[in-house]
Short mmCIF file of C-alpha atoms in Angstrom, two decimals:
data_model
loop_
_atom_site.label_atom_id
_atom_site.label_comp_id
_atom_site.label_asym_id
_atom_site.label_seq_id
_atom_site.Cartn_x
_atom_site.Cartn_y
_atom_site.Cartn_z
CA MET A 1 138.34 117.61 48.78
CA PHE A 2 138.37 114.56 51.04
CA LEU A 3 135.98 111.92 49.23
CA LYS A 4 135.92 108.76 51.69
CA SER A 5 137.97 106.22 53.42
CA ILE A 6 137.52 102.56 53.79
CA ASP A 7 138.32 100.14 56.52
CA THR A 8 140.57 97.28 54.99
CA SER A 9 141.77 95.96 58.15
CA GLY A 10 139.97 92.58 57.14
CA LEU A 11 140.73 92.24 53.80
CA ARG A 12 143.99 91.14 51.80
CA LYS A 13 145.75 93.72 50.15
CA ASP A 14 146.76 91.65 46.93
CA SER A 15 146.07 93.58 43.69
CA GLU A 16 142.62 91.94 42.84
CA THR A 17 141.37 93.31 45.98
CA LEU A 18 142.60 96.79 45.61
CA PHE A 19 141.51 96.71 41.95
CA ASP A 20 137.97 96.19 43.18
CA ILE A 21 138.05 98.90 45.62
CA PHE A 22 139.69 101.42 43.11
CA ASP A 23 137.30 100.53 40.37
CA LYS A 24 134.26 101.32 42.62
CA VAL A 25 135.80 104.78 43.64
CA VAL A 26 136.32 105.39 39.83
CA GLN A 27 132.45 104.43 38.93
CA GLU A 28 131.34 106.70 41.77
CA VAL A 29 133.34 109.63 40.87
CA GLY A 30 132.96 109.23 37.23
CA VAL A 31 135.54 108.06 34.92
CA GLU A 32 134.91 111.21 32.70
CA ASN A 33 135.94 113.38 35.60
CA LEU A 34 139.36 111.36 36.19
CA VAL A 35 142.65 112.79 34.93
CA GLN A 36 145.22 110.78 37.08
CA PHE A 37 144.99 108.29 39.49
CA ILE A 38 147.50 107.93 42.15
CA THR A 39 148.84 105.03 44.48
CA ASP A 40 152.20 104.25 46.53
CA ASN A 41 154.74 101.98 44.83
CA ASP A 42 154.03 98.84 46.52
CA ALA A 43 153.70 96.02 43.93
CA SER A 44 150.21 95.29 44.53
CA TYR A 45 149.15 98.67 44.16
CA LYS A 46 151.09 99.33 41.10
CA ALA A 47 149.49 96.33 39.72
CA ALA A 48 146.06 97.25 40.51
CA GLY A 49 146.53 100.84 39.36
CA LYS A 50 147.97 99.74 35.90
CA LYS A 51 145.03 97.27 35.41
CA LEU A 52 142.43 100.22 36.38
CA GLN A 53 144.19 102.40 33.78
CA GLN A 54 144.11 99.56 31.11
CA LYS A 55 140.32 98.81 31.78
CA TYR A 56 139.33 102.51 31.21
CA ASP A 57 142.02 103.75 28.94
CA SER A 58 140.69 107.38 29.58
CA PHE A 59 143.09 108.58 32.60
CA TYR A 60 146.58 107.73 33.90
CA TRP A 61 147.76 105.96 36.93
CA SER A 62 151.01 107.01 38.52
CA PRO A 63 152.94 106.16 41.47
CA CYS A 64 153.57 108.56 44.07
CA ALA A 65 156.16 111.25 42.92
CA ALA A 66 157.67 111.93 46.23
CA HIS A 67 158.34 108.32 47.03
CA CYS A 68 159.95 107.86 43.78
CA ILE A 69 162.18 110.99 44.25
CA ASP A 70 162.97 109.58 47.82
CA LEU A 71 163.73 106.06 46.41
CA MET A 72 166.37 108.00 43.70
CA LEU A 73 167.87 109.43 47.08
CA GLU A 74 168.13 106.22 48.88
CA ASN A 75 170.00 104.72 45.61
CA PHE A 76 172.54 107.53 46.00
CA SER A 77 173.69 105.65 48.98
CA ASP A 78 173.28 102.00 47.95
CA PRO A 79 176.42 100.35 49.61
CA ARG A 80 176.91 98.07 46.62
CA HIS A 81 177.63 100.98 44.23
CA PHE A 82 178.38 104.01 46.54
CA PRO A 83 180.10 102.80 49.73
CA VAL A 84 181.79 105.75 50.39
CA ILE A 85 178.40 107.69 50.75
CA ASN A 86 177.16 104.83 52.71
CA GLU A 87 179.66 104.77 55.16
CA THR A 88 179.70 108.83 55.53
CA ILE A 89 175.76 108.80 56.08
CA LYS A 90 176.42 106.04 58.77
CA LYS A 91 178.48 108.53 60.55
CA ALA A 92 176.09 111.30 59.95
CA ARG A 93 173.26 109.35 61.57
CA LYS A 94 175.38 108.83 64.64
CA ILE A 95 175.76 112.31 64.97
CA THR A 96 172.15 113.11 64.31
CA LYS A 97 171.18 110.41 66.85
CA PHE A 98 173.51 111.83 69.32
CA ILE A 99 171.81 115.33 68.89
CA TYR A 100 168.22 114.04 68.96
CA ASN A 101 168.62 111.91 71.73
CA HIS A 102 170.23 114.15 74.15
CA ALA A 103 169.54 117.81 73.08
CA TRP A 104 166.19 118.85 74.65
CA VAL A 105 165.84 115.79 76.88
CA LEU A 106 169.24 116.71 78.51
CA ALA A 107 167.93 120.34 78.62
CA LEU A 108 165.06 119.23 80.62
CA MET A 109 166.86 116.89 82.88
CA ARG A 110 169.51 119.16 83.70
CA LYS A 111 166.90 121.83 84.59
CA ASP A 112 164.55 119.71 86.87
CA PHE A 113 166.46 116.49 87.78
CA THR A 114 170.18 116.29 87.75
CA LYS A 115 171.30 119.98 88.64
CA GLY A 116 172.87 120.66 85.68
CA ARG A 117 175.00 117.48 85.07
CA ASP A 118 174.89 115.83 81.65
CA LEU A 119 173.79 111.92 81.17
CA CYS A 120 175.25 111.24 78.11
CA ARG A 121 177.63 108.21 77.98
CA PRO A 122 181.48 109.49 77.48
CA ALA A 123 182.24 106.84 74.99
CA GLN A 124 179.34 107.89 72.73
CA GLY A 125 180.38 111.25 72.95
CA LYS A 126 183.97 110.56 72.23
CA GLU A 127 183.10 108.83 68.94
CA ILE A 128 181.12 111.71 68.05
CA VAL A 129 184.03 114.11 68.89
CA GLU A 130 186.31 111.89 66.44
CA ILE A 131 184.01 112.22 63.54
CA VAL A 132 183.02 115.77 63.92
CA LEU A 133 186.65 117.11 64.69
CA GLU A 134 189.29 114.59 63.48
CA ASP A 135 187.74 113.11 60.26
CA ARG A 136 188.39 115.48 57.49
CA GLU A 137 187.22 113.14 54.90
CA PHE A 138 183.77 113.12 56.69
CA TRP A 139 183.44 116.62 56.03
CA ALA A 140 184.32 116.61 52.41
CA GLN A 141 182.10 113.77 51.72
CA CYS A 142 179.29 115.53 53.50
CA GLN A 143 179.55 118.43 51.32
CA PHE A 144 179.59 116.12 48.32
CA ILE A 145 176.43 114.58 49.25
CA VAL A 146 174.81 117.72 50.01
CA LYS A 147 175.89 118.97 46.48
CA ILE A 148 174.44 116.18 44.50
CA SER A 149 171.40 115.44 46.53
CA GLU A 150 170.22 119.10 46.91
CA PRO A 151 168.73 119.52 43.52
CA LEU A 152 166.63 116.44 43.90
CA VAL A 153 165.35 117.60 47.51
CA ARG A 154 163.96 120.66 45.78
CA VAL A 155 162.04 118.60 43.59
CA LEU A 156 160.75 116.63 46.20
CA ARG A 157 159.74 119.35 48.14
CA LEU A 158 158.12 120.60 45.03
CA VAL A 159 156.06 117.32 44.46
CA ASP A 160 155.05 117.02 48.19
CA GLY A 161 153.47 120.17 48.57
CA GLU A 162 149.73 120.10 49.00
CA GLU A 163 148.42 123.69 48.16
CA LYS A 164 150.27 124.45 44.92
CA PRO A 165 149.63 122.41 41.66
CA ALA A 166 153.07 120.57 40.77
CA MET A 167 151.96 119.10 37.61
CA GLY A 168 153.00 121.56 35.22
CA TYR A 169 156.51 121.95 36.65
CA LEU A 170 157.54 118.07 37.21
CA TYR A 171 158.74 117.66 33.89
CA ASP A 172 160.89 120.55 33.50
CA ALA A 173 162.12 120.47 37.43
CA MET A 174 163.63 116.93 36.99
CA GLU A 175 165.59 118.03 33.64
CA ARG A 176 166.95 121.31 35.72
CA ALA A 177 167.87 118.99 38.73
CA LYS A 178 169.86 116.68 36.38
CA GLY A 179 171.38 119.70 34.78
CA ASN A 180 172.24 120.87 38.26
CA ILE A 181 173.73 117.92 39.36
CA LYS A 182 176.11 117.91 36.30
CA ALA A 183 177.16 121.30 36.87
CA ARG A 184 177.76 121.00 40.56
CA CYS A 185 180.15 117.89 39.23
CA ASN A 186 182.05 120.09 36.96
CA ASN A 187 180.54 118.24 34.00
CA LYS A 188 182.73 115.53 34.64
CA VAL A 189 180.93 112.36 33.10
CA SER A 190 182.95 110.00 35.55
CA VAL A 191 181.36 111.97 38.61
CA PHE A 192 177.92 112.89 37.90
CA ASN A 193 176.83 109.57 35.36
CA PRO A 194 176.23 107.22 38.20
CA PHE A 195 173.63 109.40 39.90
CA ILE A 196 171.95 110.42 36.59
CA ARG A 197 171.60 107.05 35.54
CA ILE A 198 169.77 106.35 38.88
CA ILE A 199 167.26 109.48 38.30
CA ASP A 200 166.68 108.26 34.72
CA ALA A 201 165.94 104.71 35.72
CA ARG A 202 163.41 105.41 37.96
CA TRP A 203 162.03 108.50 36.07
CA ASP A 204 161.61 106.51 32.93
CA LYS A 205 160.35 103.35 34.16
CA GLN A 206 158.32 104.49 37.15
CA LEU A 207 157.39 108.07 37.23
CA HIS A 208 157.28 109.75 33.83
CA SER A 209 154.00 109.71 31.77
CA PRO A 210 152.82 111.80 29.07
CA LEU A 211 150.61 113.82 31.58
CA HIS A 212 154.02 115.15 33.29
CA ALA A 213 155.10 116.36 29.65
CA ALA A 214 151.36 117.72 28.71
CA GLY A 215 151.35 119.87 32.23
CA CYS A 216 154.82 121.32 31.10
CA PHE A 217 153.61 122.01 27.70
CA LEU A 218 150.52 123.93 29.11
CA ASN A 219 152.68 125.93 31.67
CA PRO A 220 153.17 129.22 29.92
CA ALA A 221 156.18 130.06 32.19
CA ILE A 222 158.26 126.93 30.92
CA TYR A 223 156.87 126.61 27.28
CA TYR A 224 157.52 130.22 26.12
CA ASN A 225 160.84 130.43 28.06
CA PRO A 226 163.45 130.93 25.45
CA CYS A 227 165.83 128.59 27.27
CA PHE A 228 163.19 125.65 27.23
CA LYS A 229 164.59 123.09 24.79
CA ASN A 230 162.39 120.03 24.85
CA LYS A 231 159.31 121.51 23.13
CA ASN A 232 158.74 118.77 20.85
CA ASP A 233 159.04 116.32 23.63
CA VAL A 234 156.18 117.94 25.49
CA ALA A 235 154.14 118.58 22.63
CA ARG A 236 154.13 114.83 21.94
CA GLY A 237 152.97 114.11 25.47
CA PHE A 238 150.57 116.73 25.20
CA MET A 239 149.15 114.97 21.88
CA ALA A 240 149.10 111.54 23.99
CA CYS A 241 147.02 113.18 26.92
CA VAL A 242 144.63 114.74 24.33
CA MET A 243 143.65 111.27 22.95
CA MET A 244 143.61 109.46 26.25
CA ILE A 245 141.69 111.92 28.45
CA GLU A 246 139.56 113.71 26.16
CA LEU A 247 136.78 111.19 25.09
CA ASP A 248 134.79 113.26 22.76
CA ILE A 249 136.39 113.13 19.31
CA ASP A 250 135.06 116.40 18.09
CA ASN A 251 136.44 117.85 21.27
CA GLN A 252 139.70 116.60 20.34
CA ASP A 253 139.45 118.13 16.78
CA LYS A 254 138.79 121.65 18.44
CA ILE A 255 141.77 121.56 20.63
CA ILE A 256 144.34 120.31 17.98
CA GLU A 257 142.40 123.10 15.68
CA LYS A 258 143.70 125.96 17.97
CA LEU A 259 147.05 124.44 18.90
CA GLU A 260 149.06 126.72 16.83
CA LEU A 261 147.31 129.86 18.34
CA TYR A 262 149.21 128.63 21.60
CA LYS A 263 152.27 127.37 20.18
CA ASN A 264 152.83 130.83 18.41
CA ALA A 265 151.35 133.11 21.00
CA GLU A 266 148.63 134.37 18.76
CA GLY A 267 144.99 136.03 19.57
CA ASP A 268 144.64 136.60 23.38
CA PHE A 269 147.58 134.23 24.00
CA GLY A 270 149.90 136.99 22.45
CA HIS A 271 148.11 139.77 24.31
CA PHE A 272 150.94 141.87 26.15
CA LEU A 273 149.36 141.15 29.62
CA ALA A 274 149.18 137.44 28.89
CA ILE A 275 152.83 137.65 27.83
CA ARG A 276 153.48 139.80 31.00
CA GLN A 277 151.63 137.22 33.25
CA ARG A 278 153.23 134.04 32.17
CA ASP A 279 155.75 133.83 34.99
CA LYS A 280 153.77 135.91 37.39
CA ILE A 281 150.65 133.37 38.12
CA ASN A 282 149.90 129.83 38.12
CA PRO A 283 149.10 128.21 35.05
CA VAL A 284 145.36 127.34 36.17
CA ALA A 285 145.05 131.23 36.58
CA TRP A 286 146.81 131.97 33.20
CA TRP A 287 144.75 129.78 31.25
CA THR A 288 141.42 131.19 33.12
CA ASN A 289 142.45 134.60 32.24
CA PHE A 290 143.48 134.28 28.69
CA GLY A 291 141.92 131.06 27.35
CA HIS A 292 138.50 132.38 26.55
CA GLU A 293 139.16 132.39 22.65
CA VAL A 294 139.64 128.70 22.91
CA PRO A 295 137.22 127.38 25.40
CA THR A 296 137.48 123.68 24.40
CA PHE A 297 141.06 124.04 24.75
CA GLN A 298 140.81 125.87 28.03
CA LYS A 299 138.79 123.60 29.67
CA PHE A 300 141.19 120.53 28.77
CA ALA A 301 144.20 122.58 29.91
CA ILE A 302 142.69 123.63 33.44
CA ARG A 303 141.83 119.97 34.09
CA GLU A 304 145.53 118.96 33.76
CA TYR A 305 146.17 120.68 37.11
CA LYS A 306 145.34 120.62 40.50
CA LYS A 307 143.72 124.18 41.65
CA GLY A 308 145.10 124.65 45.44
CA ARG A 309 144.33 127.44 47.67
CA ASP A 310 147.40 129.22 46.40
CA ALA A 311 146.50 128.95 42.74
CA LEU A 312 147.33 132.65 41.77
CA ASP A 313 151.34 131.87 42.89
CA PRO A 314 153.76 130.35 40.52
CA ILE A 315 156.25 127.95 41.71
CA ASN A 316 159.84 128.62 42.05
CA LEU A 317 162.10 125.92 42.82
CA GLU A 318 165.22 128.26 44.01
CA ASN A 319 162.40 129.51 46.68
CA ILE A 320 161.77 126.21 48.23
CA ASP A 321 162.31 125.95 51.78
CA LEU A 322 164.48 122.79 52.14
CA MET A 323 163.93 122.70 55.83
CA GLU A 324 160.45 123.34 56.12
CA GLU A 325 158.25 120.55 57.81
CA TRP A 326 160.84 117.95 57.51
CA VAL A 327 160.32 115.58 60.47
CA SER A 328 162.45 112.52 61.20
CA GLU A 329 161.22 109.30 62.15
CA ASP A 330 161.32 108.57 66.09
CA SER A 331 162.07 104.79 65.67
CA GLU A 332 165.50 105.47 63.97
CA LEU A 333 166.65 108.08 66.46
CA ILE A 334 165.65 107.00 69.88
CA ASP A 335 166.87 104.14 71.60
CA GLY A 336 165.44 102.07 74.33
CA GLU A 337 166.92 104.06 77.17
CA ASP A 338 165.93 107.39 75.58
CA LEU A 339 162.38 105.89 75.10
CA ASP A 340 161.99 105.64 78.98
CA TRP A 341 162.63 109.42 79.11
CA LEU A 342 160.03 110.14 76.69
CA LEU A 343 157.21 107.95 78.23
CA ASP A 344 157.86 109.55 81.48
CA LEU A 345 156.96 112.92 79.95
CA GLY A 346 153.39 111.85 79.45
CA ASN A 347 151.61 113.67 76.87
CA GLY A 348 154.15 116.04 75.88
CA ASP A 349 155.19 116.70 72.12
CA LYS A 350 157.20 113.73 70.94
CA ARG A 351 158.02 114.68 67.51
CA VAL A 352 161.73 115.43 67.08
CA SER A 353 162.95 118.15 64.52
CA SER A 354 165.67 117.64 61.79
CA PHE A 355 168.71 119.70 62.39
CA GLY A 356 171.11 121.45 60.12
CA CYS A 357 172.32 119.97 56.79
CA PHE A 358 172.09 116.18 58.28
CA ALA A 359 168.57 116.37 57.11
CA PHE A 360 170.13 115.78 53.63
CA LEU A 361 172.56 113.17 55.10
CA ASP A 362 170.15 111.04 56.83
CA PHE A 363 167.96 110.36 53.49
CA ASP A 364 165.00 109.63 55.81
CA LEU A 365 163.05 112.16 53.66
CA ASN A 366 159.49 110.87 53.74
CA PRO A 367 157.47 113.50 55.98
CA THR A 368 155.21 111.93 58.25
CA LYS A 369 152.01 112.15 56.15
CA GLU A 370 150.65 109.92 53.21
CA CYS A 371 151.14 110.43 49.77
#
């Protein structure tokens, strides 16, 4: 639900001002009702969020997951470390800009104003032809960029969703993404290691928290999977979350007392229906249906997740549509001459859709909505 908005146009956006605003919201909602407080990655927001967590010490502050993963992808094209990728992306942007600037606008001009004649400048078209038809290394690099970025883009689409709870999937999704990148690089350390180091640096220092590990621990589809190898790590994260979020010491003890039932799939957790439903329904629904034997544990587990409208549907990374809802920023794709044409169109839809595989190459992966 939407709670409130605040007009901050007359305020400084320093950490102290933001902390005061956030603190009032926490007090209004009730600290006992908070699990996670999320802000963007700007330094002042990070400082305010961390100060808020330190004050109450009963919930977690986290930066925007979508922004963190977006920054990982941006680092993949850092010209200081990956000059070839950077140059390839520059060429790809020229192609996408050419397409965006001339596809639907030219179609309109051909139909209503120019009697079928084109408006594109020959020199620009010649440059694009050279890249597309003559630069063989360009397409090889395109293939490589898509290969190493696609696993992260899937995680980005996962955390950027608004209706399905991603908390219980993020930890495992990041591990799977890294494993997928390694496999796509034929497990050659010299090839995949620079990209894995980028992911680990931002994951360890900015994004990962015990909350993500606890969400993974409480996700039966992942925790009970025989292929899942990090049970000890996520169990430690779960323990840390119990100590942080559950303020009642007696409830902490009740949760720990029943922990072995869950770990060993005993009692209601071992019912054949509970086993069959592990990967068929969302963790919220699974705990709601099969956690009645351990009510305190059940309540804590459900608090870890956001219950969206599609709460009955599990998340499958392989089924995520990588193209859905991606919209490129107008400012980077439209030059001054084309902007004049847009203004002449009045109140028409001025959004520009992404095109084909170049959505990966553009690395402008922030959707036009706030985190």
